[in-house]
Structure formats: structure tokens, C-alpha cells
Short mmCIF file of C-alpha atoms in Angstrom, two decimals:
data_model
loop_
_atom_site.label_atom_id
_atom_site.label_comp_id
_atom_site.label_asym_id
_atom_site.label_seq_id
_atom_site.Cartn_x
_atom_site.Cartn_y
_atom_site.Cartn_z
CA MET A 1 -1.45 -20.09 7.12
CA LEU A 2 1.02 -23.20 6.97
CA LYS A 3 2.46 -24.17 3.86
CA ILE A 4 4.79 -27.17 3.33
CA ASN A 5 6.90 -27.54 0.06
CA ASP A 6 8.45 -30.40 -1.03
CA ILE A 7 10.11 -31.49 2.30
CA ASN A 8 12.19 -34.64 2.54
CA VAL A 9 13.18 -36.26 5.99
CA PHE A 10 15.19 -38.84 6.79
CA TYR A 11 15.92 -41.05 10.15
CA GLY A 12 19.54 -41.88 9.58
CA ALA A 13 19.77 -43.62 6.00
CA ILE A 14 15.74 -44.17 6.14
CA HIS A 15 14.02 -41.77 3.87
CA ALA A 16 10.80 -41.54 5.61
CA ILE A 17 9.12 -38.59 3.80
CA LYS A 18 9.66 -38.02 0.15
CA GLY A 19 8.65 -34.62 -1.08
CA ALA A 20 5.66 -34.16 0.98
CA SER A 21 3.64 -30.44 0.33
CA LEU A 22 0.63 -29.77 2.06
CA GLU A 23 -1.25 -26.52 3.18
CA VAL A 24 -3.43 -25.68 6.28
CA ASN A 25 -5.61 -22.32 5.72
CA GLU A 26 -6.30 -20.05 8.70
CA GLY A 27 -9.72 -21.77 10.52
CA GLU A 28 -9.71 -24.95 9.24
CA ILE A 29 -9.45 -28.56 10.52
CA VAL A 30 -7.27 -30.57 8.38
CA THR A 31 -6.56 -34.23 9.09
CA LEU A 32 -3.56 -36.50 7.89
CA ILE A 33 -4.56 -40.04 7.54
CA GLY A 34 -2.75 -43.05 6.56
CA ALA A 35 -1.72 -46.42 7.81
CA ASN A 36 0.55 -47.11 10.67
CA GLY A 37 4.27 -45.86 9.65
CA ALA A 38 3.09 -43.85 6.82
CA GLY A 39 5.17 -41.02 8.29
CA LYS A 40 2.03 -38.93 9.51
CA SER A 41 3.78 -38.29 13.38
CA THR A 42 6.99 -37.72 11.46
CA ILE A 43 5.52 -34.66 9.32
CA LEU A 44 4.00 -33.29 12.91
CA ARG A 45 7.35 -33.37 14.35
CA THR A 46 9.21 -31.77 11.63
CA ILE A 47 6.73 -28.75 11.76
CA SER A 48 7.37 -28.21 15.40
CA GLY A 49 11.03 -28.66 14.80
CA LEU A 50 11.87 -31.78 16.64
CA LEU A 51 13.14 -33.00 13.34
CA LYS A 52 14.98 -31.00 10.41
CA PRO A 53 13.71 -31.43 6.77
CA LYS A 54 16.67 -31.94 4.35
CA GLY A 55 15.45 -29.78 1.49
CA GLY A 56 11.95 -28.18 1.00
CA SER A 57 10.18 -25.36 2.96
CA ILE A 58 8.03 -24.99 5.98
CA GLU A 59 6.04 -21.60 6.10
CA PHE A 60 4.09 -20.40 8.81
CA GLU A 61 2.21 -17.19 8.23
CA GLY A 62 4.70 -16.31 5.31
CA ARG A 63 7.77 -16.92 7.71
CA ASP A 64 10.13 -19.99 6.60
CA ILE A 65 10.24 -21.91 10.24
CA ALA A 66 12.03 -24.99 9.01
CA GLY A 67 15.23 -25.52 11.06
CA LEU A 68 14.26 -23.44 13.77
CA PRO A 69 14.68 -24.67 17.36
CA ALA A 70 11.34 -26.06 18.80
CA HIS A 71 10.75 -23.35 21.64
CA GLU A 72 10.86 -20.80 18.80
CA ILE A 73 8.37 -22.49 17.04
CA VAL A 74 6.02 -22.42 20.06
CA LYS A 75 6.34 -18.87 20.08
CA CYS A 76 5.39 -18.28 16.57
CA GLY A 77 2.27 -19.60 17.65
CA ILE A 78 2.32 -23.48 16.96
CA SER A 79 1.73 -26.07 19.72
CA GLN A 80 1.66 -29.88 19.40
CA VAL A 81 -0.09 -32.41 21.28
CA PRO A 82 2.20 -35.26 21.06
CA GLU A 83 1.16 -39.10 20.69
CA GLY A 84 1.02 -41.04 23.53
CA ARG A 85 0.25 -37.53 25.68
CA ARG A 86 3.98 -37.04 26.90
CA ILE A 87 2.42 -35.18 30.23
CA PHE A 88 4.77 -34.83 33.05
CA ALA A 89 3.80 -37.91 35.23
CA GLU A 90 5.75 -36.60 38.54
CA MET A 91 4.05 -33.28 38.38
CA THR A 92 0.55 -32.14 39.28
CA VAL A 93 -2.08 -31.10 36.90
CA LEU A 94 -1.41 -27.52 37.68
CA GLU A 95 2.22 -27.56 37.24
CA ASN A 96 1.81 -29.27 33.67
CA LEU A 97 -0.37 -26.81 32.71
CA GLU A 98 1.81 -23.85 34.00
CA LEU A 99 4.58 -25.44 31.79
CA GLY A 100 2.54 -24.96 28.87
CA ALA A 101 2.73 -21.30 29.23
CA PHE A 102 6.23 -21.42 29.51
CA THR A 103 7.26 -19.08 26.67
CA ARG A 104 4.57 -16.41 27.87
CA LYS A 105 5.10 -13.44 30.03
CA ASP A 106 1.75 -12.21 30.48
CA LYS A 107 0.29 -12.90 33.80
CA ASP A 108 -3.16 -11.89 33.28
CA GLY A 109 -3.56 -13.55 29.87
CA ILE A 110 -2.22 -16.79 31.31
CA LYS A 111 -4.35 -16.53 34.26
CA GLU A 112 -7.46 -16.18 31.80
CA ASP A 113 -6.11 -19.05 29.63
CA MET A 114 -5.99 -21.16 32.85
CA GLU A 115 -9.57 -20.46 33.15
CA MET A 116 -10.68 -21.15 29.94
CA VAL A 117 -8.77 -24.52 29.81
CA PHE A 118 -10.62 -25.49 33.26
CA ASN A 119 -13.95 -24.59 31.78
CA ARG A 120 -13.16 -26.70 28.64
CA PHE A 121 -12.02 -29.48 30.81
CA PRO A 122 -13.82 -29.27 34.27
CA ARG A 123 -12.32 -32.68 35.33
CA LEU A 124 -8.56 -31.03 35.38
CA LYS A 125 -9.98 -28.21 37.73
CA GLU A 126 -11.29 -31.03 40.08
CA ARG A 127 -7.76 -32.69 39.90
CA ILE A 128 -5.45 -29.83 39.90
CA SER A 129 -3.18 -30.77 42.57
CA GLN A 130 -3.10 -34.15 41.52
CA LEU A 131 -0.15 -35.70 40.07
CA ALA A 132 -0.86 -36.34 36.33
CA GLY A 133 0.55 -39.58 36.25
CA THR A 134 -2.21 -40.76 38.36
CA LEU A 135 -4.81 -39.54 35.85
CA SER A 136 -6.72 -41.82 33.48
CA GLY A 137 -5.98 -42.06 30.08
CA GLY A 138 -8.79 -39.69 29.02
CA GLU A 139 -8.02 -37.15 31.71
CA GLN A 140 -4.14 -37.62 30.69
CA GLN A 141 -5.08 -36.39 27.10
CA MET A 142 -7.32 -33.73 28.31
CA LEU A 143 -4.37 -32.27 30.36
CA ALA A 144 -1.87 -32.80 27.21
CA MET A 145 -4.65 -30.52 25.28
CA GLY A 146 -5.04 -27.86 27.88
CA ARG A 147 -1.03 -27.65 28.17
CA ALA A 148 -0.85 -26.88 24.34
CA LEU A 149 -3.53 -24.59 24.63
CA MET A 150 -2.09 -22.64 27.38
CA SER A 151 1.02 -21.22 24.91
CA ARG A 152 -2.07 -19.87 23.16
CA PRO A 153 -1.42 -21.19 19.85
CA ARG A 154 -2.81 -19.94 16.42
CA LEU A 155 -2.13 -23.37 15.03
CA LEU A 156 -2.59 -26.69 17.04
CA LEU A 157 -1.12 -30.00 16.21
CA LEU A 158 -2.72 -33.06 17.37
CA ASP A 159 -0.97 -36.44 17.08
CA GLU A 160 -3.46 -39.45 17.76
CA PRO A 161 -5.69 -37.84 20.10
CA SER A 162 -7.93 -40.89 20.40
CA MET A 163 -5.03 -43.36 20.70
CA GLY A 164 -5.94 -45.77 23.81
CA LEU A 165 -9.37 -44.17 24.55
CA ALA A 166 -12.77 -45.78 25.26
CA PRO A 167 -15.02 -45.08 22.62
CA LEU A 168 -17.52 -42.71 24.55
CA LEU A 169 -14.15 -40.65 25.39
CA ILE A 170 -13.07 -40.69 21.86
CA LYS A 171 -16.31 -38.66 21.11
CA GLU A 172 -15.67 -36.54 23.86
CA ILE A 173 -12.37 -35.66 22.59
CA PHE A 174 -13.59 -34.83 19.10
CA ALA A 175 -16.20 -32.78 20.36
CA ILE A 176 -13.77 -30.59 22.25
CA ILE A 177 -11.51 -30.24 19.10
CA GLN A 178 -14.31 -29.01 17.19
CA ASP A 179 -15.30 -26.46 19.65
CA ILE A 180 -11.34 -25.36 20.04
CA ASN A 181 -11.44 -24.78 16.30
CA LYS A 182 -14.59 -22.84 16.49
CA ALA A 183 -13.22 -20.44 19.03
CA GLY A 184 -10.68 -19.63 16.62
CA THR A 185 -7.50 -22.02 16.44
CA THR A 186 -6.61 -23.62 13.64
CA VAL A 187 -6.27 -27.70 13.73
CA LEU A 188 -3.82 -29.79 11.94
CA LEU A 189 -4.85 -33.55 12.92
CA VAL A 190 -3.08 -36.90 12.52
CA GLU A 191 -5.42 -39.65 13.46
CA GLN A 192 -5.35 -43.52 13.05
CA ASN A 193 -9.10 -43.45 13.56
CA ALA A 194 -9.75 -41.99 9.99
CA ASN A 195 -13.75 -42.52 10.55
CA MET A 196 -13.62 -39.75 13.17
CA ALA A 197 -11.27 -37.66 11.67
CA LEU A 198 -13.03 -37.33 8.42
CA SER A 199 -16.01 -36.42 10.17
CA ILE A 200 -14.98 -33.51 11.79
CA ALA A 201 -12.15 -32.09 9.34
CA HIS A 202 -12.76 -29.83 6.42
CA ARG A 203 -9.85 -30.90 4.00
CA ALA A 204 -7.95 -34.19 4.25
CA TYR A 205 -4.46 -35.45 2.84
CA VAL A 206 -3.70 -39.39 2.56
CA LEU A 207 -0.07 -40.18 3.34
CA GLU A 208 1.14 -43.66 2.20
CA THR A 209 4.75 -44.48 3.00
CA GLY A 210 5.99 -40.96 3.39
CA ARG A 211 4.35 -39.39 0.33
CA ILE A 212 1.00 -37.76 -0.07
CA THR A 213 -1.04 -39.67 -2.52
CA LEU A 214 -4.43 -38.31 -2.16
CA SER A 215 -6.00 -34.66 -0.91
CA GLY A 216 -9.27 -32.86 -0.80
CA ASP A 217 -12.60 -32.15 0.65
CA ALA A 218 -12.95 -34.41 3.84
CA LYS A 219 -16.45 -35.49 2.93
CA GLU A 220 -15.64 -36.46 -0.73
CA LEU A 221 -12.53 -38.17 0.37
CA ALA A 222 -14.93 -39.99 3.34
CA ALA A 223 -16.88 -41.16 0.06
CA SER A 224 -14.19 -42.40 -2.05
CA GLU A 225 -13.97 -45.82 -2.39
CA ASP A 226 -10.46 -46.25 -2.48
CA VAL A 227 -10.30 -44.52 1.02
CA ARG A 228 -13.25 -46.43 2.37
CA LYS A 229 -11.29 -49.87 1.29
CA ALA A 230 -8.04 -48.80 2.98
CA TYR A 231 -8.80 -46.72 5.53
CA LEU A 232 -12.76 -46.83 6.64
CA GLY A 233 -13.25 -50.83 6.93
CA GLY A 234 -14.64 -51.18 3.56
#
């Protein structure tokens, strides 16, 4: 579904991603793990059109999307839940969700998806007219996920969904990610909590200072001594 081939990404003179290649097949949860500053978020931001790669290609369902503007990439069927949630604090829960569907014109489909989001996140329905900035961290994460789902993506990019959340909420969020995947959405997950990420992913890539150094079956990587020492606390 997604094929990234030999991309290089720069922030000014800083070479952040160095010849990275990875694939995500339809129906999978693929996770990208690595230390802080390894370039995980940079890869997601490049896929979703917020950064432009220098060289290499990014193919989604056979189409090269590298360099397309972000709103066009949403129209292609890719949606991102950004790191730090980035909800619109001064808008209500409902307005945030409506903005998630900004590329769509199918009113009936939007209504249907709004119901789906409320079924998946009942707390959002209870707070439908509340300002998003007044929600708890966990509720804001649910809103960011709900907003991304409103574009009806075929590929969902998740950037650090567990950041700043209590352990119980992290379990809940990861269970929801699995549900979203089982309902037919392919997931590319960037996550600092490597244990949790590897426990739900089918495959994984390890990123070190902008280079992909390991890839394979998530369970095999979770059992690897090198990965355990570096990312799983021994």
C-alpha cells in the first residue's frame, strides 16, 4: 500500500533522514521505533506532505505522492494523528470532528462516520459541545484520532499516541488502534513505548539517527536481545 524508497530529508543543513526505505502492506499495523530524535516523526511528516524529501520516492497505492501538498495527500486516503495531538483548542469537539472531514462532500457518509467516531469514543459524544482545549489529555488524544478518522483514511499515521497519558489510558488507546485496524484501516505507528507498539504491530522498523537499521516481524524484534537492550529496558 505504501512504499518508501531511499528518501532523504533535510532540516536546513541537518540531514535528518538518510536513505530510508520501508513498506506498509494493506491491513497491517507497522510500527517505527527508535530513540528520541531518531527521525520517526520526520518520516510521518514527510509521508503526509508537511516536509518534502530530497530524492527518493513515496508511493501510495502505486502513485508517487512525494511533494504533493498535505491536503491532496489527505484526499488520496492518508490521515495523520500528530504528535502532541494538535487539536483546535478554541473549537468544540463537534467542530474539530467536522474539520476532519474538510475534503469530503458526501453528507450522508460524513454523518455515518460521525456516528462511528461516537460509538468508538463515547466520551466525545458526552462532550460534543465542549471546547476541545478543556478536555483531559486522554480525551484530546481520542479527539485527534476521531478527527483523523473523519477523512475516512485507508492509511492512518499515528505519531506518539501514548505520549503523556496514564498507563490505563495507554492500554485503552492501543486497544482502540487494534479495533480501527481490524475494521479495515491500515496503520503506521510511531511510538516511544516500544513494548506496547511491538505488542500490537505485525511488523516493525528500527530507526537510528535517520537510518533504518533493523526490520522484521514485530514479535521477533521484541524477542531480539539488541532491541530489548536498546528499547525495551533490558
